[in-house]
Coordinates of C-alpha atoms in Angstrom, one line a residue:
Chain A
M1 CA 6.9 27.6 58.8
W2 CA 7.4 29.3 55.4
L3 CA 11.1 29.8 56.1
G4 CA 11.3 25.9 56.6
V5 CA 9.5 25.4 53.3
W6 CA 11.8 27.8 51.5
L7 CA 14.7 26.2 53.2
A8 CA 13.6 22.8 52.0
V9 CA 13.1 23.9 48.4
L10 CA 16.5 25.7 48.4
G11 CA 18.2 22.6 49.9
L12 CA 16.6 20.3 47.3
A13 CA 17.8 22.6 44.5
V14 CA 21.3 22.7 46.0
G15 CA 21.3 19.0 46.5
A16 CA 20.1 18.5 42.9
M17 CA 22.9 20.7 41.6
I18 CA 25.4 18.9 43.6
G19 CA 24.0 15.5 42.5
L20 CA 24.2 16.6 38.9
Y21 CA 27.7 17.7 39.0
V22 CA 29.1 15.0 41.2
P23 CA 30.6 12.5 38.7
V24 CA 29.3 9.5 40.4
L25 CA 27.1 6.9 38.6
L26 CA 26.0 4.1 40.7
P27 CA 26.4 0.6 39.2
M28 CA 23.2 -1.4 38.6
A29 CA 24.1 -3.7 41.6
Y30 CA 23.9 -0.7 44.1
A31 CA 21.1 1.1 42.4
R32 CA 18.6 -1.4 43.8
Y33 CA 19.7 -0.6 47.4
T34 CA 19.8 3.2 46.9
S35 CA 16.4 3.2 45.3
V36 CA 14.9 1.7 48.4
A37 CA 17.0 4.2 50.5
V38 CA 15.6 7.1 48.5
L39 CA 12.1 5.8 49.0
A40 CA 12.6 5.5 52.8
A41 CA 14.1 9.0 52.8
L42 CA 11.0 10.4 51.0
D43 CA 8.8 8.7 53.4
S44 CA 10.7 10.2 56.2
V45 CA 10.4 13.7 54.8
F46 CA 6.7 13.4 54.2
G47 CA 6.3 12.0 57.7
G48 CA 8.2 15.1 58.8
I49 CA 5.9 17.3 56.9
K50 CA 2.9 15.6 58.3
A51 CA 4.3 15.9 61.8
G52 CA 5.0 19.6 61.2
M53 CA 1.3 20.2 60.2
E54 CA 0.3 18.4 63.4
D55 CA 2.7 20.5 65.3
K56 CA 4.4 17.3 66.5
F57 CA 7.6 18.0 64.8
D58 CA 10.6 16.5 66.6
N59 CA 14.0 17.4 65.2
K60 CA 15.8 14.3 66.6
V61 CA 13.1 11.9 65.5
F62 CA 13.1 13.5 62.1
I63 CA 16.9 13.3 61.5
S64 CA 17.4 9.9 63.0
G65 CA 14.4 8.5 61.2
F66 CA 15.5 10.0 57.9
F67 CA 19.0 8.4 58.1
S68 CA 18.2 5.3 59.9
N69 CA 15.2 4.5 57.6
A70 CA 17.3 5.0 54.5
L71 CA 20.1 2.9 55.8
L72 CA 17.8 0.2 57.1
A73 CA 16.0 0.0 53.9
A74 CA 19.2 -0.3 51.9
G75 CA 20.6 -2.9 54.4
L76 CA 17.3 -4.8 54.2
A77 CA 17.5 -4.9 50.5
F78 CA 21.2 -6.0 50.6
I79 CA 20.5 -8.8 53.1
G80 CA 17.4 -9.9 51.0
E81 CA 19.8 -10.2 48.1
R82 CA 22.2 -12.3 50.1
L83 CA 19.4 -14.6 51.3
G84 CA 17.9 -15.0 47.9
I85 CA 14.7 -13.2 48.9
E86 CA 13.7 -10.0 47.2
L87 CA 13.3 -8.3 50.5
Y88 CA 13.5 -4.9 49.1
L89 CA 9.9 -5.5 47.9
A90 CA 8.9 -5.5 51.6
A91 CA 10.5 -2.1 52.1
V92 CA 8.9 -0.8 48.9
V93 CA 5.4 -1.9 49.9
A94 CA 5.8 -0.6 53.5
F95 CA 7.2 2.8 52.6
G96 CA 4.9 3.1 49.7
V97 CA 1.9 2.5 51.9
R98 CA 3.2 5.0 54.5
L99 CA 3.9 7.5 51.8
F100 CA 0.3 7.5 50.5
Q101 CA -1.0 7.6 54.1
N102 CA 1.2 10.6 54.9
L103 CA 0.2 12.3 51.7
A104 CA -3.4 11.7 52.4
I105 CA -3.0 13.2 56.0
I106 CA -1.2 16.2 54.5
R107 CA -4.0 16.7 52.0
R108 CA -6.6 16.7 54.7
H109 CA -4.6 19.2 56.7
L110 CA -4.3 21.4 53.7
L111 CA -8.0 21.1 53.0
K112 CA -9.0 22.0 56.6
R113 CA -7.4 25.4 56.1
Chain B
M1 CA 15.4 24.8 68.8
D2 CA 14.2 26.6 65.7
K3 CA 17.6 26.9 64.3
T4 CA 18.4 23.2 64.7
R5 CA 15.0 22.4 63.1
Y6 CA 15.8 24.6 60.1
L7 CA 19.4 23.3 59.9
S8 CA 18.0 19.7 60.0
I9 CA 15.5 20.5 57.3
A10 CA 18.2 22.1 55.2
V11 CA 20.6 19.1 55.6
V12 CA 17.9 16.5 55.0
S13 CA 16.6 18.3 51.9
V14 CA 20.1 18.7 50.5
V15 CA 20.9 15.0 51.1
L16 CA 17.6 14.0 49.7
G17 CA 18.2 16.1 46.6
I18 CA 21.5 14.5 46.1
M19 CA 20.1 11.1 46.6
L20 CA 17.2 11.6 44.2
V21 CA 19.3 13.1 41.4
V22 CA 22.0 10.5 41.7
Q23 CA 19.4 7.8 41.7
F24 CA 17.7 9.3 38.6
R25 CA 20.9 9.5 36.7
S26 CA 22.0 6.1 37.7
T27 CA 18.6 4.5 36.7
V28 CA 18.7 6.3 33.3
A29 CA 22.2 5.3 32.6
N30 CA 21.6 1.7 33.6
E31 CA 18.5 1.6 31.4
N32 CA 20.5 3.0 28.6
T33 CA 23.2 0.4 28.8
G34 CA 20.6 -2.3 29.0
V35 CA 23.0 -4.9 30.4
T36 CA 24.8 -4.9 33.7
F37 CA 28.4 -3.9 33.8
D38 CA 29.5 -7.4 34.8
R39 CA 27.5 -9.1 32.1
A40 CA 28.9 -6.6 29.6
Q41 CA 32.4 -7.4 30.7
E42 CA 31.7 -11.1 30.5
L43 CA 30.4 -10.8 27.0
T44 CA 33.2 -8.7 26.0
V45 CA 35.6 -11.3 27.1
E46 CA 33.7 -14.0 25.5
M47 CA 33.6 -12.0 22.3
R48 CA 37.3 -11.5 22.3
Q49 CA 37.8 -15.1 22.9
L50 CA 35.6 -16.1 20.0
E51 CA 37.2 -13.5 17.8
K52 CA 40.6 -15.0 18.6
E53 CA 39.2 -18.5 17.9
R54 CA 37.6 -17.4 14.7
H55 CA 40.8 -15.8 13.6
A56 CA 42.8 -19.0 14.3
L57 CA 40.2 -20.9 12.4
Q58 CA 40.3 -18.5 9.4
L59 CA 44.2 -19.0 9.3
E60 CA 43.8 -22.7 9.5
I61 CA 41.2 -22.6 6.6
E62 CA 43.6 -20.5 4.6
D63 CA 46.5 -22.8 5.4
L64 CA 44.6 -26.1 4.6
S65 CA 43.0 -24.8 1.4
Q66 CA 46.4 -23.7 0.3
K67 CA 47.7 -27.1 1.1
L68 CA 44.8 -28.8 -0.6
N69 CA 45.4 -26.7 -3.7
Q70 CA 49.0 -27.5 -3.7
A71 CA 48.4 -31.2 -3.2
N72 CA 45.8 -31.2 -6.0
K73 CA 48.2 -29.3 -8.3
G74 CA 51.1 -31.5 -7.3
Q75 CA 49.0 -34.5 -7.9
S76 CA 47.7 -33.5 -11.3
Q77 CA 51.1 -32.2 -12.3
G78 CA 52.7 -35.4 -11.2
I79 CA 50.1 -37.6 -12.9
N80 CA 50.4 -35.6 -16.1
A81 CA 54.2 -35.7 -15.9
L82 CA 54.0 -39.5 -15.3
K83 CA 51.5 -40.0 -18.0
S84 CA 53.6 -38.1 -20.6
E85 CA 56.7 -39.9 -19.5
L86 CA 54.9 -43.2 -19.7
E87 CA 53.7 -42.5 -23.2
K88 CA 57.1 -41.6 -24.3
I89 CA 58.6 -44.8 -22.8
K90 CA 55.8 -46.9 -24.3
L91 CA 56.5 -45.3 -27.6
L92 CA 60.2 -46.0 -27.3
A93 CA 59.7 -49.5 -26.0
G94 CA 57.4 -50.4 -28.9
T95 CA 54.3 -51.2 -26.9
L96 CA 52.3 -48.6 -28.8
A97 CA 51.1 -48.9 -32.3
V98 CA 52.8 -46.0 -34.3
K99 CA 52.2 -44.5 -37.6
G100 CA 54.2 -42.3 -40.0
P101 CA 56.0 -42.3 -43.3
G102 CA 58.3 -45.1 -44.2
V103 CA 58.9 -48.0 -46.5
E104 CA 57.2 -51.4 -47.0
L105 CA 59.3 -54.3 -48.2
L106 CA 57.8 -57.4 -49.7
I107 CA 60.3 -60.2 -49.6
D108 CA 59.3 -63.4 -51.2
N109 CA 60.8 -66.6 -52.6
L110 CA 60.8 -66.8 -56.4
P111 CA 59.3 -69.9 -57.8
Q112 CA 62.1 -72.4 -58.1
P113 CA 62.3 -74.8 -61.0
E114 CA 62.3 -78.4 -59.9
R115 CA 65.8 -79.6 -59.6
P116 CA 66.3 -83.2 -58.7
G117 CA 68.8 -83.8 -56.0
V118 CA 68.7 -80.1 -55.0
D119 CA 67.0 -78.9 -51.7
P120 CA 64.6 -76.1 -52.7
N121 CA 65.0 -74.5 -49.4
I122 CA 68.6 -73.5 -50.3
F123 CA 67.2 -70.5 -52.2
A124 CA 64.6 -69.7 -49.8
V125 CA 64.6 -66.6 -47.5
R126 CA 66.6 -67.4 -44.5
D127 CA 66.6 -65.8 -41.0
E128 CA 70.0 -64.1 -41.7
D129 CA 68.5 -62.3 -44.7
L130 CA 65.7 -60.9 -42.5
L131 CA 68.3 -60.0 -39.9
K132 CA 70.3 -58.2 -42.4
V133 CA 67.3 -56.3 -43.7
I134 CA 66.4 -55.2 -40.1
N135 CA 70.0 -54.2 -39.4
E136 CA 70.1 -52.1 -42.6
L137 CA 66.9 -50.5 -41.8
R138 CA 67.9 -49.6 -38.2
T139 CA 71.2 -48.2 -39.5
A140 CA 69.2 -46.0 -41.9
G141 CA 67.3 -44.6 -39.0
A142 CA 64.1 -46.7 -38.9
E143 CA 62.1 -45.9 -35.8
A144 CA 59.7 -48.8 -35.8
I145 CA 59.9 -52.0 -37.7
S146 CA 57.6 -55.0 -38.0
I147 CA 57.8 -58.3 -39.8
N148 CA 54.4 -59.6 -40.8
E149 CA 52.8 -57.6 -38.2
N150 CA 55.2 -58.6 -35.5
R151 CA 56.8 -55.6 -34.0
I152 CA 60.6 -55.7 -33.6
V153 CA 61.6 -54.5 -30.1
A154 CA 64.9 -54.7 -28.1
T155 CA 64.2 -58.3 -26.9
S156 CA 63.0 -59.5 -30.4
E157 CA 64.7 -62.4 -32.1
I158 CA 64.7 -63.6 -35.6
R159 CA 65.7 -67.3 -35.6
L160 CA 65.4 -70.4 -37.6
A161 CA 63.3 -73.0 -35.9
G162 CA 63.2 -76.1 -37.9
S163 CA 62.3 -75.1 -41.3
F164 CA 60.4 -72.0 -40.2
I165 CA 61.5 -68.6 -39.1
N166 CA 60.4 -67.2 -35.7
V167 CA 59.9 -63.7 -34.9
N168 CA 59.0 -62.9 -31.3
L169 CA 58.5 -66.6 -30.8
T170 CA 55.7 -66.5 -33.5
R171 CA 56.1 -68.3 -36.7
V172 CA 56.3 -66.1 -39.8
L173 CA 55.8 -67.4 -43.3
P174 CA 56.7 -66.0 -46.7
P175 CA 55.9 -63.6 -48.2
F176 CA 57.5 -61.4 -45.7
K177 CA 56.1 -57.9 -45.3
I178 CA 58.5 -55.6 -43.5
K179 CA 57.2 -52.2 -42.5
A180 CA 59.7 -49.6 -41.3
I181 CA 58.9 -46.0 -40.2
G182 CA 61.5 -43.4 -41.0
N183 CA 62.7 -41.2 -43.7
P184 CA 61.4 -43.0 -46.8
E185 CA 64.1 -41.7 -49.1
I186 CA 67.0 -42.7 -46.8
L187 CA 65.5 -46.1 -46.0
K188 CA 64.9 -46.9 -49.6
S189 CA 68.3 -45.7 -50.9
S190 CA 70.2 -47.4 -48.1
L191 CA 68.6 -50.7 -49.0
E192 CA 69.0 -50.3 -52.8
V193 CA 72.5 -48.9 -52.8
S194 CA 74.5 -50.6 -55.6
G195 CA 76.3 -53.7 -54.2
G196 CA 73.9 -53.5 -51.3
L197 CA 71.5 -55.8 -49.6
V198 CA 68.7 -55.8 -52.1
E199 CA 71.1 -56.6 -54.8
H200 CA 72.5 -59.4 -52.9
L201 CA 69.2 -60.9 -52.1
Q202 CA 68.0 -60.7 -55.7
D203 CA 71.2 -62.5 -56.6
M204 CA 70.3 -65.2 -54.2
G205 CA 67.0 -65.7 -56.1
I206 CA 64.7 -63.7 -53.7
S207 CA 62.3 -61.1 -54.9
V208 CA 62.4 -57.8 -53.0
V209 CA 60.0 -55.1 -53.7
I210 CA 60.4 -51.7 -51.8
E211 CA 57.4 -49.2 -51.7
K212 CA 57.6 -45.8 -50.2
K213 CA 54.6 -45.0 -48.2
E214 CA 53.2 -41.6 -47.0
E215 CA 51.7 -43.3 -44.0
L216 CA 51.9 -46.8 -42.6
I217 CA 51.0 -48.2 -39.3
V218 CA 53.4 -50.4 -37.4
P219 CA 51.5 -52.4 -34.8
A220 CA 52.4 -52.7 -31.1
Y221 CA 54.6 -55.4 -29.5
S222 CA 52.3 -57.9 -28.0
G223 CA 54.7 -60.2 -26.3
K224 CA 55.5 -60.6 -22.6
Q225 CA 56.1 -57.3 -20.9
H226 CA 57.8 -58.2 -17.7
F227 CA 61.2 -59.6 -16.6
D228 CA 61.4 -62.6 -14.3
Y229 CA 65.2 -62.2 -13.7
A230 CA 66.4 -58.8 -14.5
K231 CA 65.9 -56.4 -11.6
Q232 CA 66.9 -52.8 -11.1
S233 CA 70.5 -52.6 -9.9

């Protein structure tokens, strides 16, 4: 369990370093999609943490959920842009709500201990 | 099972870290620029276009103002030149009143004793006498001449019409006052030279009085000032 936490922290640090030193700046047009993707990814991660706390953690679900959610959110935002509807708001709301729910569950699990 | 779990956690966390940081940086950078890349490009292009236009207009302004200045200058210069030329020509043509030093002649008939059977006009001043006087004055360098305020110009005539003398188609009567502008000394002496005109006239029984004047005014010619027949060749 704690090894996983440390791994996660280390992975985040490594990813942050990579992100800082990769000379890629997303143009404004794509930033909107990626923002939704990041939100989805965060949601997936917290969902994974919640699942881990409930001892329901499934690796396949976690990985597939992480990537597919991110891609789906970005795609949704893109399609919304094409259709003239700001569909990314739907993703924001949905993932936002889920995020809070997951966080609340995690908090309760932490309090039970 | 555990290994794959940790591997997946590591991979996901790395990816998430990258995503987060790139997103942060992008957001901050975009907020800093304030306008989107496309819009900036558009505005840049527009600005360049306007700069070019402005430059062209500036050049046009310079060009036109220069032309205007030149035109104004040319106009005023031309007008001034024409005016001065006109003044000169008027002066030479005698259509301007002029003043200057010169002489004033007073030519008059002396009172004739009554002689029966003799025409008194025989001793009167005749047109030839006036013509001779004018001729003499011109020879002596007179620049402006008038007879009884009639300016003598290039087209002036002095002619007997009946028993009167006409100058510029105007009847002139004795006493004849002739004004001439020029060097007073020369004018006077050329008239009074011994055996000259004045002597001759006095012999004919005509009184001639010559006065040098510091300043006299010769009037302008007031006759017709256009030609009906003569045209520029």
